């Protein structure tokens, strides 16, 4: 029996801005499910970083620059902590 090749969904770059902002808002609003939402948020940030490539995270590039431009409400240092938890 041949195995089916697993398809991976490609997320357009424009969707990340909305997804990151929405998930961050969810993290801030949750109390009882906080840890689960933090891990989901960190995983999403890891996905965004993979999408951006392995650029150095300096001002204006990489995840740090992307957050500053697209989701300024998300502090970069906080984002690093959430990524580590994921």
Short mmCIF file of N, CA and C in Angstrom, two decimals:
data_model
loop_
_atom_site.label_atom_id
_atom_site.label_comp_id
_atom_site.label_asym_id
_atom_site.label_seq_id
_atom_site.Cartn_x
_atom_site.Cartn_y
_atom_site.Cartn_z
N UNK A 1 0.84 -1.16 0.00
CA UNK A 1 0.00 0.00 0.00
C UNK A 1 0.89 1.24 0.00
N UNK A 2 0.70 2.11 -0.96
CA UNK A 2 1.51 3.32 -1.08
C UNK A 2 1.04 4.36 -0.07
N UNK A 3 2.00 5.03 0.53
CA UNK A 3 1.66 6.10 1.47
C UNK A 3 1.32 7.37 0.69
N UNK A 4 0.30 8.07 1.18
CA UNK A 4 -0.06 9.35 0.58
C UNK A 4 0.94 10.40 1.03
N UNK A 5 1.36 11.22 0.11
CA UNK A 5 2.25 12.31 0.45
C UNK A 5 1.46 13.36 1.23
N UNK A 6 1.99 13.77 2.38
CA UNK A 6 1.31 14.76 3.20
C UNK A 6 1.51 16.14 2.57
N UNK A 7 0.40 16.84 2.39
CA UNK A 7 0.47 18.18 1.83
C UNK A 7 0.59 19.18 2.96
N UNK A 8 1.40 20.20 2.73
CA UNK A 8 1.50 21.27 3.71
C UNK A 8 0.88 22.52 3.12
N UNK A 9 0.12 23.21 3.95
CA UNK A 9 -0.55 24.43 3.51
C UNK A 9 0.44 25.58 3.52
N UNK A 10 0.42 26.35 2.47
CA UNK A 10 1.25 27.54 2.38
C UNK A 10 0.39 28.72 2.80
N UNK A 11 0.85 29.44 3.80
CA UNK A 11 0.10 30.58 4.31
C UNK A 11 0.64 31.85 3.67
N UNK A 12 -0.24 32.62 3.03
CA UNK A 12 0.23 33.89 2.45
C UNK A 12 0.78 34.80 3.54
N UNK A 13 1.80 35.57 3.20
CA UNK A 13 2.45 36.45 4.17
C UNK A 13 1.47 37.41 4.83
N UNK A 14 0.48 37.86 4.09
CA UNK A 14 -0.48 38.83 4.63
C UNK A 14 -1.31 38.23 5.77
N UNK A 15 -1.46 36.92 5.80
CA UNK A 15 -2.24 36.29 6.86
C UNK A 15 -1.50 36.27 8.20
N UNK A 16 -0.17 36.29 8.17
CA UNK A 16 0.58 36.23 9.41
C UNK A 16 0.31 37.45 10.29
N UNK A 17 0.22 38.62 9.69
CA UNK A 17 -0.02 39.83 10.48
C UNK A 17 -1.30 39.68 11.30
N UNK A 18 -2.36 39.24 10.67
CA UNK A 18 -3.63 39.07 11.35
C UNK A 18 -3.55 37.95 12.38
N UNK A 19 -2.95 36.84 12.01
CA UNK A 19 -2.87 35.69 12.92
C UNK A 19 -2.06 36.02 14.17
N UNK A 20 -0.92 36.70 14.00
CA UNK A 20 -0.07 37.05 15.14
C UNK A 20 -0.80 38.03 16.05
N UNK A 21 -1.40 39.06 15.48
CA UNK A 21 -2.13 40.04 16.29
C UNK A 21 -3.28 39.39 17.03
N UNK A 22 -4.04 38.56 16.35
CA UNK A 22 -5.18 37.88 16.98
C UNK A 22 -4.74 36.95 18.11
N UNK A 23 -3.68 36.18 17.88
CA UNK A 23 -3.22 35.25 18.90
C UNK A 23 -2.65 36.01 20.09
N UNK A 24 -1.95 37.11 19.86
CA UNK A 24 -1.42 37.90 20.96
C UNK A 24 -2.57 38.47 21.81
N UNK A 25 -3.60 38.93 21.16
CA UNK A 25 -4.78 39.45 21.86
C UNK A 25 -5.39 38.33 22.71
N UNK A 26 -5.46 37.12 22.16
CA UNK A 26 -6.00 35.97 22.89
C UNK A 26 -5.15 35.67 24.12
N UNK A 27 -3.83 35.72 23.97
CA UNK A 27 -2.93 35.48 25.10
C UNK A 27 -3.19 36.50 26.20
N UNK A 28 -3.35 37.74 25.82
CA UNK A 28 -3.56 38.80 26.81
C UNK A 28 -4.91 38.69 27.51
N UNK A 29 -5.90 38.11 26.86
CA UNK A 29 -7.24 38.01 27.42
C UNK A 29 -7.48 36.75 28.24
N UNK A 30 -6.69 35.72 28.03
CA UNK A 30 -6.91 34.43 28.70
C UNK A 30 -6.33 34.44 30.10
N UNK A 31 -6.99 33.75 30.98
CA UNK A 31 -6.43 33.57 32.32
C UNK A 31 -6.25 32.09 32.60
N UNK A 32 -7.32 31.30 32.56
CA UNK A 32 -7.25 29.88 32.87
C UNK A 32 -6.47 29.07 31.85
N UNK A 33 -6.50 29.48 30.61
CA UNK A 33 -5.84 28.74 29.54
C UNK A 33 -4.59 29.48 29.07
N UNK A 34 -4.02 30.29 29.92
CA UNK A 34 -2.91 31.16 29.54
C UNK A 34 -1.74 30.38 28.95
N UNK A 35 -1.29 29.33 29.64
CA UNK A 35 -0.10 28.60 29.19
C UNK A 35 -0.31 28.02 27.80
N UNK A 36 -1.47 27.42 27.56
CA UNK A 36 -1.75 26.84 26.24
C UNK A 36 -1.70 27.91 25.16
N UNK A 37 -2.28 29.07 25.44
CA UNK A 37 -2.31 30.14 24.46
C UNK A 37 -0.91 30.73 24.22
N UNK A 38 -0.10 30.79 25.26
CA UNK A 38 1.28 31.26 25.11
C UNK A 38 2.07 30.32 24.21
N UNK A 39 1.90 29.01 24.42
CA UNK A 39 2.60 28.03 23.59
C UNK A 39 2.14 28.14 22.14
N UNK A 40 0.84 28.30 21.92
CA UNK A 40 0.33 28.47 20.56
C UNK A 40 0.91 29.73 19.92
N UNK A 41 0.99 30.81 20.70
CA UNK A 41 1.54 32.06 20.19
C UNK A 41 3.02 31.90 19.85
N UNK A 42 3.78 31.25 20.73
CA UNK A 42 5.19 31.01 20.46
C UNK A 42 5.41 30.16 19.22
N UNK A 43 4.57 29.14 19.04
CA UNK A 43 4.67 28.30 17.85
C UNK A 43 4.37 29.10 16.59
N UNK A 44 3.41 29.99 16.67
CA UNK A 44 3.08 30.84 15.53
C UNK A 44 4.25 31.77 15.20
N UNK A 45 4.89 32.32 16.22
CA UNK A 45 6.06 33.17 15.98
C UNK A 45 7.20 32.37 15.35
N UNK A 46 7.38 31.12 15.78
CA UNK A 46 8.39 30.25 15.16
C UNK A 46 8.07 30.03 13.68
N UNK A 47 6.80 29.86 13.39
CA UNK A 47 6.37 29.67 12.00
C UNK A 47 6.65 30.92 11.17
N UNK A 48 6.36 32.09 11.73
CA UNK A 48 6.64 33.34 11.03
C UNK A 48 8.13 33.47 10.78
N UNK A 49 8.93 33.16 11.79
CA UNK A 49 10.38 33.26 11.64
C UNK A 49 10.88 32.32 10.55
N UNK A 50 10.34 31.11 10.49
CA UNK A 50 10.70 30.18 9.42
C UNK A 50 10.32 30.74 8.06
N UNK A 51 9.15 31.37 7.99
CA UNK A 51 8.68 31.97 6.75
C UNK A 51 9.63 33.09 6.30
N UNK A 52 10.12 33.85 7.26
CA UNK A 52 11.01 34.97 6.93
C UNK A 52 12.40 34.51 6.54
N UNK A 53 12.78 33.33 6.95
CA UNK A 53 14.12 32.83 6.68
C UNK A 53 15.02 33.04 7.87
N UNK A 54 16.27 32.76 7.71
CA UNK A 54 17.21 32.81 8.82
C UNK A 54 18.00 34.11 8.85
N UNK A 55 17.34 35.23 8.61
CA UNK A 55 18.02 36.52 8.66
C UNK A 55 18.45 36.82 10.09
N UNK A 56 19.49 37.60 10.21
CA UNK A 56 19.88 38.09 11.52
C UNK A 56 18.75 38.97 12.04
N UNK A 57 18.43 38.86 13.31
CA UNK A 57 17.37 39.68 13.89
C UNK A 57 17.95 41.00 14.35
N UNK A 58 18.12 41.89 13.43
CA UNK A 58 18.56 43.24 13.76
C UNK A 58 17.44 44.18 13.37
N UNK A 59 17.51 45.39 13.82
CA UNK A 59 16.45 46.36 13.56
C UNK A 59 16.11 46.39 12.08
N UNK A 60 14.85 46.17 11.75
CA UNK A 60 14.40 46.26 10.37
C UNK A 60 14.44 44.96 9.60
N UNK A 61 14.95 43.87 10.21
CA UNK A 61 14.97 42.60 9.49
C UNK A 61 14.61 41.47 10.44
N UNK A 62 14.35 40.32 9.86
CA UNK A 62 14.01 39.16 10.67
C UNK A 62 12.71 39.37 11.43
N UNK A 63 12.52 38.55 12.45
CA UNK A 63 11.30 38.60 13.23
C UNK A 63 11.14 39.94 13.95
N UNK A 64 12.24 40.48 14.45
CA UNK A 64 12.18 41.76 15.18
C UNK A 64 11.64 42.87 14.28
N UNK A 65 12.16 42.97 13.10
CA UNK A 65 11.68 43.99 12.15
C UNK A 65 10.26 43.72 11.70
N UNK A 66 9.94 42.45 11.50
CA UNK A 66 8.58 42.10 11.06
C UNK A 66 7.56 42.47 12.13
N UNK A 67 7.88 42.17 13.39
CA UNK A 67 6.96 42.53 14.48
C UNK A 67 6.81 44.04 14.58
N UNK A 68 7.91 44.77 14.48
CA UNK A 68 7.85 46.23 14.58
C UNK A 68 6.96 46.82 13.49
N UNK A 69 7.03 46.24 12.31
CA UNK A 69 6.26 46.75 11.18
C UNK A 69 4.81 46.28 11.19
N UNK A 70 4.58 45.02 11.54
CA UNK A 70 3.25 44.43 11.39
C UNK A 70 2.45 44.30 12.68
N UNK A 71 3.11 44.12 13.79
CA UNK A 71 2.43 43.92 15.08
C UNK A 71 3.18 44.69 16.17
N UNK A 72 3.17 46.00 16.11
CA UNK A 72 3.96 46.79 17.06
C UNK A 72 3.54 46.61 18.52
N UNK A 73 2.36 46.06 18.75
CA UNK A 73 1.90 45.83 20.12
C UNK A 73 2.64 44.67 20.78
N UNK A 74 3.34 43.86 19.99
CA UNK A 74 4.07 42.69 20.51
C UNK A 74 5.52 43.10 20.77
N UNK A 75 5.92 43.08 22.03
CA UNK A 75 7.29 43.39 22.41
C UNK A 75 8.20 42.25 21.96
N UNK A 76 9.32 42.58 21.32
CA UNK A 76 10.21 41.56 20.78
C UNK A 76 10.77 40.65 21.88
N UNK A 77 11.18 41.22 23.01
CA UNK A 77 11.74 40.41 24.10
C UNK A 77 10.69 39.46 24.67
N UNK A 78 9.45 39.92 24.77
CA UNK A 78 8.37 39.05 25.21
C UNK A 78 8.17 37.93 24.20
N UNK A 79 8.21 38.28 22.91
CA UNK A 79 8.07 37.29 21.85
C UNK A 79 9.13 36.20 21.95
N UNK A 80 10.37 36.58 22.27
CA UNK A 80 11.43 35.59 22.41
C UNK A 80 11.13 34.60 23.53
N UNK A 81 10.56 35.10 24.63
CA UNK A 81 10.19 34.21 25.73
C UNK A 81 9.09 33.24 25.33
N UNK A 82 8.10 33.74 24.60
CA UNK A 82 7.00 32.88 24.13
C UNK A 82 7.52 31.84 23.14
N UNK A 83 8.44 32.26 22.26
CA UNK A 83 9.02 31.31 21.31
C UNK A 83 9.74 30.19 22.06
N UNK A 84 10.44 30.55 23.11
CA UNK A 84 11.19 29.55 23.88
C UNK A 84 10.24 28.56 24.56
N UNK A 85 9.08 29.04 24.97
CA UNK A 85 8.11 28.15 25.62
C UNK A 85 7.48 27.17 24.63
N UNK A 86 7.44 27.56 23.37
CA UNK A 86 6.86 26.69 22.35
C UNK A 86 7.82 25.58 22.04
#
